[in-house]
């Protein structure tokens, strides 16, 4: 046994495991919790290290996703329906490349998009000042209400939070109404939002 100990310094050490995630811009290893940037040309999110994220605050192909979460005033159901959004769980964002507002509805198939008439959005934003400061491409209005509610709970959130919610719905949805598992996941998601909201 002592002879084996003497050889230990010469034994090959097991290499460390590769990082689980890498920055999609520079290739450096990143933590599991990390920043994102929006790729406006591909209309997608990219995982980013802190160094790359800080580069993309200005105009250009990539935009850093902010971290702020704001509680917005609730919107009555009839005003929401007048916007042209037929469901009680949706996020609305402005796409600067297409120069239009659109709503996305998370569900079993992912996020399904529909365009919102600019006049309808401007009318709603005239009534709700919090909606006027949503940053194009990187923030969204996230609205949700359980069945029977007469108004929707609303937040201004980073767009990556919206796609996290869409992923939760797609992964956990079962049957026609989603099932208990997806409702538990959504409850936990909105509880995290409420805890972080200003």
mmCIF file with all atom_site columns, C-alpha atoms in Angstrom:
data_model
loop_
_atom_site.group_PDB
_atom_site.id
_atom_site.type_symbol
_atom_site.label_atom_id
_atom_site.label_alt_id
_atom_site.label_comp_id
_atom_site.label_asym_id
_atom_site.label_entity_id
_atom_site.label_seq_id
_atom_site.pdbx_PDB_ins_code
_atom_site.Cartn_x
_atom_site.Cartn_y
_atom_site.Cartn_z
_atom_site.occupancy
_atom_site.B_iso_or_equiv
_atom_site.pdbx_formal_charge
_atom_site.auth_seq_id
_atom_site.auth_comp_id
_atom_site.auth_asym_id
_atom_site.auth_atom_id
_atom_site.pdbx_PDB_model_num
ATOM 1   C CA . UNK A 1 1   ? 0.000   0.000  0.000   1.00 0.00 ? 1   UNK A CA 1
ATOM 2   C CA . UNK A 1 2   ? 2.854   2.413  0.820   1.00 0.00 ? 2   UNK A CA 1
ATOM 3   C CA . UNK A 1 3   ? 4.386   1.784  -2.615  1.00 0.00 ? 3   UNK A CA 1
ATOM 4   C CA . UNK A 1 4   ? 1.137   2.805  -4.306  1.00 0.00 ? 4   UNK A CA 1
ATOM 5   C CA . UNK A 1 5   ? 1.021   6.013  -2.290  1.00 0.00 ? 5   UNK A CA 1
ATOM 6   C CA . UNK A 1 6   ? 4.497   6.907  -3.532  1.00 0.00 ? 6   UNK A CA 1
ATOM 7   C CA . UNK A 1 7   ? 3.250   6.631  -7.128  1.00 0.00 ? 7   UNK A CA 1
ATOM 8   C CA . UNK A 1 8   ? 0.163   8.810  -6.519  1.00 0.00 ? 8   UNK A CA 1
ATOM 9   C CA . UNK A 1 9   ? 1.798   12.104 -7.653  1.00 0.00 ? 9   UNK A CA 1
ATOM 10  C CA . UNK A 1 10  ? 2.561   10.489 -11.033 1.00 0.00 ? 10  UNK A CA 1
ATOM 11  C CA . UNK A 1 11  ? -0.872  9.063  -11.592 1.00 0.00 ? 11  UNK A CA 1
ATOM 12  C CA . UNK A 1 12  ? -3.062  10.839 -14.085 1.00 0.00 ? 12  UNK A CA 1
ATOM 13  C CA . UNK A 1 13  ? -5.609  13.021 -12.433 1.00 0.00 ? 13  UNK A CA 1
ATOM 14  C CA . UNK A 1 14  ? -9.128  12.746 -13.724 1.00 0.00 ? 14  UNK A CA 1
ATOM 15  C CA . UNK A 1 15  ? -9.849  15.845 -15.785 1.00 0.00 ? 15  UNK A CA 1
ATOM 16  C CA . UNK A 1 16  ? -12.542 18.120 -14.421 1.00 0.00 ? 16  UNK A CA 1
ATOM 17  C CA . UNK A 1 17  ? -15.931 17.637 -16.015 1.00 0.00 ? 17  UNK A CA 1
ATOM 18  C CA . UNK A 1 18  ? -16.688 20.003 -18.895 1.00 0.00 ? 18  UNK A CA 1
ATOM 19  C CA . UNK A 1 19  ? -18.847 22.991 -17.980 1.00 0.00 ? 19  UNK A CA 1
ATOM 20  C CA . UNK A 1 20  ? -22.545 22.294 -18.317 1.00 0.00 ? 20  UNK A CA 1
ATOM 21  C CA . UNK A 1 21  ? -23.179 25.535 -20.167 1.00 0.00 ? 21  UNK A CA 1
ATOM 22  C CA . UNK A 1 22  ? -21.155 27.909 -22.313 1.00 0.00 ? 22  UNK A CA 1
ATOM 23  C CA . UNK A 1 23  ? -21.665 31.475 -23.457 1.00 0.00 ? 23  UNK A CA 1
ATOM 24  C CA . UNK A 1 24  ? -23.181 31.295 -26.931 1.00 0.00 ? 24  UNK A CA 1
ATOM 25  C CA . UNK A 1 25  ? -21.246 34.389 -27.971 1.00 0.00 ? 25  UNK A CA 1
ATOM 26  C CA . UNK A 1 26  ? -17.654 33.754 -26.810 1.00 0.00 ? 26  UNK A CA 1
ATOM 27  C CA . UNK A 1 27  ? -17.668 30.102 -25.695 1.00 0.00 ? 27  UNK A CA 1
ATOM 28  C CA . UNK A 1 28  ? -16.573 30.723 -22.072 1.00 0.00 ? 28  UNK A CA 1
ATOM 29  C CA . UNK A 1 29  ? -18.048 28.545 -19.340 1.00 0.00 ? 29  UNK A CA 1
ATOM 30  C CA . UNK A 1 30  ? -21.008 30.112 -17.537 1.00 0.00 ? 30  UNK A CA 1
ATOM 31  C CA . UNK A 1 31  ? -22.943 29.395 -14.357 1.00 0.00 ? 31  UNK A CA 1
ATOM 32  C CA . UNK A 1 32  ? -26.283 27.624 -14.448 1.00 0.00 ? 32  UNK A CA 1
ATOM 33  C CA . UNK A 1 33  ? -27.911 30.962 -13.571 1.00 0.00 ? 33  UNK A CA 1
ATOM 34  C CA . UNK A 1 34  ? -26.707 33.426 -16.204 1.00 0.00 ? 34  UNK A CA 1
ATOM 35  C CA . UNK A 1 35  ? -27.720 36.379 -18.367 1.00 0.00 ? 35  UNK A CA 1
ATOM 36  C CA . UNK A 1 36  ? -29.297 36.263 -21.819 1.00 0.00 ? 36  UNK A CA 1
ATOM 37  C CA . UNK A 1 37  ? -29.171 38.394 -24.931 1.00 0.00 ? 37  UNK A CA 1
ATOM 38  C CA . UNK A 1 38  ? -31.791 38.561 -27.676 1.00 0.00 ? 38  UNK A CA 1
ATOM 39  C CA . UNK A 1 39  ? -30.595 37.840 -31.203 1.00 0.00 ? 39  UNK A CA 1
ATOM 40  C CA . UNK A 1 40  ? -32.881 40.121 -33.217 1.00 0.00 ? 40  UNK A CA 1
ATOM 41  C CA . UNK A 1 41  ? -32.084 38.517 -36.575 1.00 0.00 ? 41  UNK A CA 1
ATOM 42  C CA . UNK A 1 42  ? -32.746 34.947 -35.425 1.00 0.00 ? 42  UNK A CA 1
ATOM 43  C CA . UNK A 1 43  ? -35.533 36.033 -33.034 1.00 0.00 ? 43  UNK A CA 1
ATOM 44  C CA . UNK A 1 44  ? -34.046 33.878 -30.304 1.00 0.00 ? 44  UNK A CA 1
ATOM 45  C CA . UNK A 1 45  ? -32.393 34.033 -26.890 1.00 0.00 ? 45  UNK A CA 1
ATOM 46  C CA . UNK A 1 46  ? -28.706 33.285 -26.402 1.00 0.00 ? 46  UNK A CA 1
ATOM 47  C CA . UNK A 1 47  ? -27.031 32.350 -23.137 1.00 0.00 ? 47  UNK A CA 1
ATOM 48  C CA . UNK A 1 48  ? -24.383 34.902 -22.212 1.00 0.00 ? 48  UNK A CA 1
ATOM 49  C CA . UNK A 1 49  ? -21.465 35.352 -19.840 1.00 0.00 ? 49  UNK A CA 1
ATOM 50  C CA . UNK A 1 50  ? -21.403 38.642 -17.861 1.00 0.00 ? 50  UNK A CA 1
ATOM 51  C CA . UNK A 1 51  ? -18.668 40.081 -20.105 1.00 0.00 ? 51  UNK A CA 1
ATOM 52  C CA . UNK A 1 52  ? -20.614 39.556 -23.321 1.00 0.00 ? 52  UNK A CA 1
ATOM 53  C CA . UNK A 1 53  ? -23.922 40.642 -21.793 1.00 0.00 ? 53  UNK A CA 1
ATOM 54  C CA . UNK A 1 54  ? -22.516 44.025 -20.833 1.00 0.00 ? 54  UNK A CA 1
ATOM 55  C CA . UNK A 1 55  ? -21.444 44.677 -24.437 1.00 0.00 ? 55  UNK A CA 1
ATOM 56  C CA . UNK A 1 56  ? -24.986 44.656 -25.775 1.00 0.00 ? 56  UNK A CA 1
ATOM 57  C CA . UNK A 1 57  ? -26.821 47.494 -24.059 1.00 0.00 ? 57  UNK A CA 1
ATOM 58  C CA . UNK A 1 58  ? -26.968 49.622 -27.219 1.00 0.00 ? 58  UNK A CA 1
ATOM 59  C CA . UNK A 1 59  ? -28.599 49.211 -30.612 1.00 0.00 ? 59  UNK A CA 1
ATOM 60  C CA . UNK A 1 60  ? -27.443 46.324 -32.793 1.00 0.00 ? 60  UNK A CA 1
ATOM 61  C CA . UNK A 1 61  ? -28.186 42.716 -33.622 1.00 0.00 ? 61  UNK A CA 1
ATOM 62  C CA . UNK A 1 62  ? -27.915 41.593 -29.977 1.00 0.00 ? 62  UNK A CA 1
ATOM 63  C CA . UNK A 1 63  ? -29.670 43.166 -26.981 1.00 0.00 ? 63  UNK A CA 1
ATOM 64  C CA . UNK A 1 64  ? -29.033 42.345 -23.345 1.00 0.00 ? 64  UNK A CA 1
ATOM 65  C CA . UNK A 1 65  ? -32.114 41.141 -21.494 1.00 0.00 ? 65  UNK A CA 1
ATOM 66  C CA . UNK A 1 66  ? -32.671 43.286 -18.371 1.00 0.00 ? 66  UNK A CA 1
ATOM 67  C CA . UNK A 1 67  ? -33.368 41.822 -14.946 1.00 0.00 ? 67  UNK A CA 1
ATOM 68  C CA . UNK A 1 68  ? -36.087 44.138 -13.641 1.00 0.00 ? 68  UNK A CA 1
ATOM 69  C CA . UNK A 1 69  ? -39.518 42.803 -12.750 1.00 0.00 ? 69  UNK A CA 1
ATOM 70  C CA . UNK A 1 70  ? -42.260 45.346 -12.123 1.00 0.00 ? 70  UNK A CA 1
ATOM 71  C CA . UNK A 1 71  ? -45.760 44.747 -10.876 1.00 0.00 ? 71  UNK A CA 1
ATOM 72  C CA . UNK A 1 72  ? -48.177 46.484 -13.249 1.00 0.00 ? 72  UNK A CA 1
ATOM 73  C CA . UNK A 1 73  ? -51.776 47.386 -12.368 1.00 0.00 ? 73  UNK A CA 1
ATOM 74  C CA . UNK A 1 74  ? -54.298 44.601 -12.999 1.00 0.00 ? 74  UNK A CA 1
ATOM 75  C CA . UNK A 1 75  ? -56.177 44.826 -16.291 1.00 0.00 ? 75  UNK A CA 1
ATOM 76  C CA . UNK A 1 76  ? -59.934 44.131 -16.311 1.00 0.00 ? 76  UNK A CA 1
ATOM 77  C CA . UNK A 1 77  ? -60.876 41.124 -18.402 1.00 0.00 ? 77  UNK A CA 1
ATOM 78  C CA . UNK A 1 78  ? -63.046 43.153 -20.793 1.00 0.00 ? 78  UNK A CA 1
ATOM 79  C CA . UNK A 1 79  ? -60.116 45.517 -21.568 1.00 0.00 ? 79  UNK A CA 1
ATOM 80  C CA . UNK A 1 80  ? -57.870 42.499 -22.163 1.00 0.00 ? 80  UNK A CA 1
ATOM 81  C CA . UNK A 1 81  ? -60.372 40.922 -24.550 1.00 0.00 ? 81  UNK A CA 1
ATOM 82  C CA . UNK A 1 82  ? -60.673 44.267 -26.395 1.00 0.00 ? 82  UNK A CA 1
ATOM 83  C CA . UNK A 1 83  ? -56.920 44.049 -27.024 1.00 0.00 ? 83  UNK A CA 1
ATOM 84  C CA . UNK A 1 84  ? -57.628 40.941 -29.094 1.00 0.00 ? 84  UNK A CA 1
ATOM 85  C CA . UNK A 1 85  ? -56.000 38.417 -26.755 1.00 0.00 ? 85  UNK A CA 1
ATOM 86  C CA . UNK A 1 86  ? -58.415 35.500 -26.319 1.00 0.00 ? 86  UNK A CA 1
ATOM 87  C CA . UNK A 1 87  ? -56.680 33.723 -23.426 1.00 0.00 ? 87  UNK A CA 1
ATOM 88  C CA . UNK A 1 88  ? -55.932 34.423 -19.752 1.00 0.00 ? 88  UNK A CA 1
ATOM 89  C CA . UNK A 1 89  ? -52.213 33.629 -19.925 1.00 0.00 ? 89  UNK A CA 1
ATOM 90  C CA . UNK A 1 90  ? -50.132 35.588 -22.432 1.00 0.00 ? 90  UNK A CA 1
ATOM 91  C CA . UNK A 1 91  ? -47.168 37.887 -22.831 1.00 0.00 ? 91  UNK A CA 1
ATOM 92  C CA . UNK A 1 92  ? -47.088 40.895 -25.123 1.00 0.00 ? 92  UNK A CA 1
ATOM 93  C CA . UNK A 1 93  ? -43.896 42.384 -26.533 1.00 0.00 ? 93  UNK A CA 1
ATOM 94  C CA . UNK A 1 94  ? -42.778 44.815 -29.215 1.00 0.00 ? 94  UNK A CA 1
ATOM 95  C CA . UNK A 1 95  ? -40.651 43.421 -32.043 1.00 0.00 ? 95  UNK A CA 1
ATOM 96  C CA . UNK A 1 96  ? -38.548 46.320 -33.329 1.00 0.00 ? 96  UNK A CA 1
ATOM 97  C CA . UNK A 1 97  ? -37.517 44.525 -36.530 1.00 0.00 ? 97  UNK A CA 1
ATOM 98  C CA . UNK A 1 98  ? -41.144 43.901 -37.521 1.00 0.00 ? 98  UNK A CA 1
ATOM 99  C CA . UNK A 1 99  ? -42.298 47.205 -35.950 1.00 0.00 ? 99  UNK A CA 1
ATOM 100 C CA . UNK A 1 100 ? -45.313 45.627 -34.268 1.00 0.00 ? 100 UNK A CA 1
ATOM 101 C CA . UNK A 1 101 ? -46.715 44.344 -30.980 1.00 0.00 ? 101 UNK A CA 1
ATOM 102 C CA . UNK A 1 102 ? -47.550 40.688 -30.709 1.00 0.00 ? 102 UNK A CA 1
ATOM 103 C CA . UNK A 1 103 ? -48.964 38.383 -28.058 1.00 0.00 ? 103 UNK A CA 1
ATOM 104 C CA . UNK A 1 104 ? -47.682 34.893 -27.315 1.00 0.00 ? 104 UNK A CA 1
ATOM 105 C CA . UNK A 1 105 ? -49.756 32.233 -25.591 1.00 0.00 ? 105 UNK A CA 1
ATOM 106 C CA . UNK A 1 106 ? -47.764 29.567 -23.698 1.00 0.00 ? 106 UNK A CA 1
ATOM 107 C CA . UNK A 1 107 ? -49.153 26.056 -23.920 1.00 0.00 ? 107 UNK A CA 1
ATOM 108 C CA . UNK A 1 108 ? -48.466 22.463 -24.803 1.00 0.00 ? 108 UNK A CA 1
ATOM 109 C CA . UNK A 1 109 ? -47.142 23.438 -28.256 1.00 0.00 ? 109 UNK A CA 1
ATOM 110 C CA . UNK A 1 110 ? -44.815 26.139 -26.916 1.00 0.00 ? 110 UNK A CA 1
ATOM 111 C CA . UNK A 1 111 ? -45.598 29.841 -27.448 1.00 0.00 ? 111 UNK A CA 1
ATOM 112 C CA . UNK A 1 112 ? -48.137 30.610 -30.194 1.00 0.00 ? 112 UNK A CA 1
ATOM 113 C CA . UNK A 1 113 ? -47.984 34.189 -31.545 1.00 0.00 ? 113 UNK A CA 1
ATOM 114 C CA . UNK A 1 114 ? -50.630 36.565 -32.811 1.00 0.00 ? 114 UNK A CA 1
ATOM 115 C CA . UNK A 1 115 ? -50.321 40.191 -33.881 1.00 0.00 ? 115 UNK A CA 1
ATOM 116 C CA . UNK A 1 116 ? -51.952 42.986 -31.873 1.00 0.00 ? 116 UNK A CA 1
ATOM 117 C CA . UNK A 1 117 ? -53.320 46.042 -33.642 1.00 0.00 ? 117 UNK A CA 1
ATOM 118 C CA . UNK A 1 118 ? -51.086 49.003 -32.812 1.00 0.00 ? 118 UNK A CA 1
ATOM 119 C CA . UNK A 1 119 ? -54.082 51.257 -32.123 1.00 0.00 ? 119 UNK A CA 1
ATOM 120 C CA . UNK A 1 120 ? -55.501 48.792 -29.590 1.00 0.00 ? 120 UNK A CA 1
ATOM 121 C CA . UNK A 1 121 ? -52.175 48.575 -27.738 1.00 0.00 ? 121 UNK A CA 1
ATOM 122 C CA . UNK A 1 122 ? -51.720 52.362 -27.694 1.00 0.00 ? 122 UNK A CA 1
ATOM 123 C CA . UNK A 1 123 ? -55.242 52.764 -26.344 1.00 0.00 ? 123 UNK A CA 1
ATOM 124 C CA . UNK A 1 124 ? -54.499 50.335 -23.504 1.00 0.00 ? 124 UNK A CA 1
ATOM 125 C CA . UNK A 1 125 ? -51.112 51.930 -22.784 1.00 0.00 ? 125 UNK A CA 1
ATOM 126 C CA . UNK A 1 126 ? -52.882 55.296 -22.579 1.00 0.00 ? 126 UNK A CA 1
ATOM 127 C CA . UNK A 1 127 ? -54.881 53.928 -19.653 1.00 0.00 ? 127 UNK A CA 1
ATOM 128 C CA . UNK A 1 128 ? -51.952 52.066 -18.030 1.00 0.00 ? 128 UNK A CA 1
ATOM 129 C CA . UNK A 1 129 ? -48.733 54.151 -17.922 1.00 0.00 ? 129 UNK A CA 1
ATOM 130 C CA . UNK A 1 130 ? -46.611 51.144 -16.837 1.00 0.00 ? 130 UNK A CA 1
ATOM 131 C CA . UNK A 1 131 ? -47.092 49.702 -20.335 1.00 0.00 ? 131 UNK A CA 1
ATOM 132 C CA . UNK A 1 132 ? -45.425 52.693 -21.998 1.00 0.00 ? 132 UNK A CA 1
ATOM 133 C CA . UNK A 1 133 ? -41.953 51.875 -20.635 1.00 0.00 ? 133 UNK A CA 1
ATOM 134 C CA . UNK A 1 134 ? -41.655 48.284 -21.857 1.00 0.00 ? 134 UNK A CA 1
ATOM 135 C CA . UNK A 1 135 ? -38.276 48.008 -23.615 1.00 0.00 ? 135 UNK A CA 1
ATOM 136 C CA . UNK A 1 136 ? -38.628 46.719 -27.203 1.00 0.00 ? 136 UNK A CA 1
ATOM 137 C CA . UNK A 1 137 ? -37.472 43.136 -27.868 1.00 0.00 ? 137 UNK A CA 1
ATOM 138 C CA . UNK A 1 138 ? -36.228 42.441 -24.330 1.00 0.00 ? 138 UNK A CA 1
ATOM 139 C CA . UNK A 1 139 ? -39.210 43.063 -22.009 1.00 0.00 ? 139 UNK A CA 1
ATOM 140 C CA . UNK A 1 140 ? -42.864 42.061 -22.112 1.00 0.00 ? 140 UNK A CA 1
ATOM 141 C CA . UNK A 1 141 ? -46.157 42.511 -20.355 1.00 0.00 ? 141 UNK A CA 1
ATOM 142 C CA . UNK A 1 142 ? -47.004 39.154 -18.770 1.00 0.00 ? 142 UNK A CA 1
ATOM 143 C CA . UNK A 1 143 ? -50.668 38.793 -17.823 1.00 0.00 ? 143 UNK A CA 1
ATOM 144 C CA . UNK A 1 144 ? -52.488 35.924 -16.209 1.00 0.00 ? 144 UNK A CA 1
ATOM 145 C CA . UNK A 1 145 ? -55.794 35.158 -14.474 1.00 0.00 ? 145 UNK A CA 1
ATOM 146 C CA . UNK A 1 146 ? -57.404 31.965 -13.184 1.00 0.00 ? 146 UNK A CA 1
ATOM 147 C CA . UNK A 1 147 ? -60.802 30.930 -14.555 1.00 0.00 ? 147 UNK A CA 1
ATOM 148 C CA . UNK A 1 148 ? -63.575 33.097 -13.122 1.00 0.00 ? 148 UNK A CA 1
ATOM 149 C CA . UNK A 1 149 ? -61.335 36.096 -12.336 1.00 0.00 ? 149 UNK A CA 1
ATOM 150 C CA . UNK A 1 150 ? -62.548 39.461 -13.610 1.00 0.00 ? 150 UNK A CA 1
ATOM 151 C CA . UNK A 1 151 ? -59.078 40.994 -13.962 1.00 0.00 ? 151 UNK A CA 1
ATOM 152 C CA . UNK A 1 152 ? -55.610 39.813 -14.938 1.00 0.00 ? 152 UNK A CA 1
ATOM 153 C CA . UNK A 1 153 ? -52.540 40.022 -12.723 1.00 0.00 ? 153 UNK A CA 1
ATOM 154 C CA . UNK A 1 154 ? -49.846 41.853 -14.705 1.00 0.00 ? 154 UNK A CA 1
ATOM 155 C CA . UNK A 1 155 ? -46.064 42.208 -14.632 1.00 0.00 ? 155 UNK A CA 1
ATOM 156 C CA . UNK A 1 156 ? -43.446 43.873 -16.805 1.00 0.00 ? 156 UNK A CA 1
ATOM 157 C CA . UNK A 1 157 ? -40.792 41.158 -17.069 1.00 0.00 ? 157 UNK A CA 1
ATOM 158 C CA . UNK A 1 158 ? -37.599 40.255 -18.931 1.00 0.00 ? 158 UNK A CA 1
ATOM 159 C CA . UNK A 1 159 ? -38.429 38.308 -22.065 1.00 0.00 ? 159 UNK A CA 1
ATOM 160 C CA . UNK A 1 160 ? -36.402 35.304 -20.853 1.00 0.00 ? 160 UNK A CA 1
ATOM 161 C CA . UNK A 1 161 ? -38.904 34.911 -17.979 1.00 0.00 ? 161 UNK A CA 1
ATOM 162 C CA . UNK A 1 162 ? -41.678 34.611 -20.575 1.00 0.00 ? 162 UNK A CA 1
ATOM 163 C CA . UNK A 1 163 ? -39.853 31.841 -22.398 1.00 0.00 ? 163 UNK A CA 1
ATOM 164 C CA . UNK A 1 164 ? -39.115 30.115 -19.088 1.00 0.00 ? 164 UNK A CA 1
ATOM 165 C CA . UNK A 1 165 ? -42.870 30.066 -18.478 1.00 0.00 ? 165 UNK A CA 1
ATOM 166 C CA . UNK A 1 166 ? -43.507 28.787 -22.011 1.00 0.00 ? 166 UNK A CA 1
ATOM 167 C CA . UNK A 1 167 ? -40.993 25.984 -21.371 1.00 0.00 ? 167 UNK A CA 1
ATOM 168 C CA . UNK A 1 168 ? -42.698 25.064 -18.091 1.00 0.00 ? 168 UNK A CA 1
ATOM 169 C CA . UNK A 1 169 ? -46.058 24.848 -19.834 1.00 0.00 ? 169 UNK A CA 1
ATOM 170 C CA . UNK A 1 170 ? -44.718 22.782 -22.690 1.00 0.00 ? 170 UNK A CA 1
ATOM 171 C CA . UNK A 1 171 ? -42.863 20.385 -20.389 1.00 0.00 ? 171 UNK A CA 1
ATOM 172 C CA . UNK A 1 172 ? -45.533 19.853 -17.727 1.00 0.00 ? 172 UNK A CA 1
ATOM 173 C CA . UNK A 1 173 ? -48.833 20.208 -19.649 1.00 0.00 ? 173 UNK A CA 1
ATOM 174 C CA . UNK A 1 174 ? -51.073 17.140 -19.522 1.00 0.00 ? 174 UNK A CA 1
ATOM 175 C CA . UNK A 1 175 ? -54.528 16.665 -21.032 1.00 0.00 ? 175 UNK A CA 1
ATOM 176 C CA . UNK A 1 176 ? -56.978 19.353 -22.082 1.00 0.00 ? 176 UNK A CA 1
ATOM 177 C CA . UNK A 1 177 ? -56.550 21.874 -19.238 1.00 0.00 ? 177 UNK A CA 1
ATOM 178 C CA . UNK A 1 178 ? -52.894 21.217 -18.396 1.00 0.00 ? 178 UNK A CA 1
ATOM 179 C CA . UNK A 1 179 ? -53.390 19.076 -15.300 1.00 0.00 ? 179 UNK A CA 1
ATOM 180 C CA . UNK A 1 180 ? -52.283 19.536 -11.693 1.00 0.00 ? 180 UNK A CA 1
ATOM 181 C CA . UNK A 1 181 ? -48.538 19.408 -12.402 1.00 0.00 ? 181 UNK A CA 1
ATOM 182 C CA . UNK A 1 182 ? -48.485 22.395 -14.760 1.00 0.00 ? 182 UNK A CA 1
ATOM 183 C CA . UNK A 1 183 ? -50.676 24.400 -12.363 1.00 0.00 ? 183 UNK A CA 1
ATOM 184 C CA . UNK A 1 184 ? -48.239 23.714 -9.514  1.00 0.00 ? 184 UNK A CA 1
ATOM 185 C CA . UNK A 1 185 ? -45.331 24.812 -11.713 1.00 0.00 ? 185 UNK A CA 1
ATOM 186 C CA . UNK A 1 186 ? -47.170 27.983 -12.754 1.00 0.00 ? 186 UNK A CA 1
ATOM 187 C CA . UNK A 1 187 ? -48.071 28.795 -9.150  1.00 0.00 ? 187 UNK A CA 1
ATOM 188 C CA . UNK A 1 188 ? -44.398 28.471 -8.174  1.00 0.00 ? 188 UNK A CA 1
ATOM 189 C CA . UNK A 1 189 ? -43.316 30.589 -11.162 1.00 0.00 ? 189 UNK A CA 1
ATOM 190 C CA . UNK A 1 190 ? -45.709 33.424 -10.302 1.00 0.00 ? 190 UNK A CA 1
ATOM 191 C CA . UNK A 1 191 ? -44.757 33.219 -6.619  1.00 0.00 ? 191 UNK A CA 1
ATOM 192 C CA . UNK A 1 192 ? -41.116 33.819 -7.656  1.00 0.00 ? 192 UNK A CA 1
ATOM 193 C CA . UNK A 1 193 ? -42.184 36.764 -9.804  1.00 0.00 ? 193 UNK A CA 1
ATOM 194 C CA . UNK A 1 194 ? -44.184 38.324 -6.954  1.00 0.00 ? 194 UNK A CA 1
ATOM 195 C CA . UNK A 1 195 ? -41.208 37.930 -4.597  1.00 0.00 ? 195 UNK A CA 1
ATOM 196 C CA . UNK A 1 196 ? -38.866 39.724 -7.042  1.00 0.00 ? 196 UNK A CA 1
ATOM 197 C CA . UNK A 1 197 ? -41.301 42.381 -8.304  1.00 0.00 ? 197 UNK A CA 1
ATOM 198 C CA . UNK A 1 198 ? -40.868 46.027 -7.344  1.00 0.00 ? 198 UNK A CA 1
#
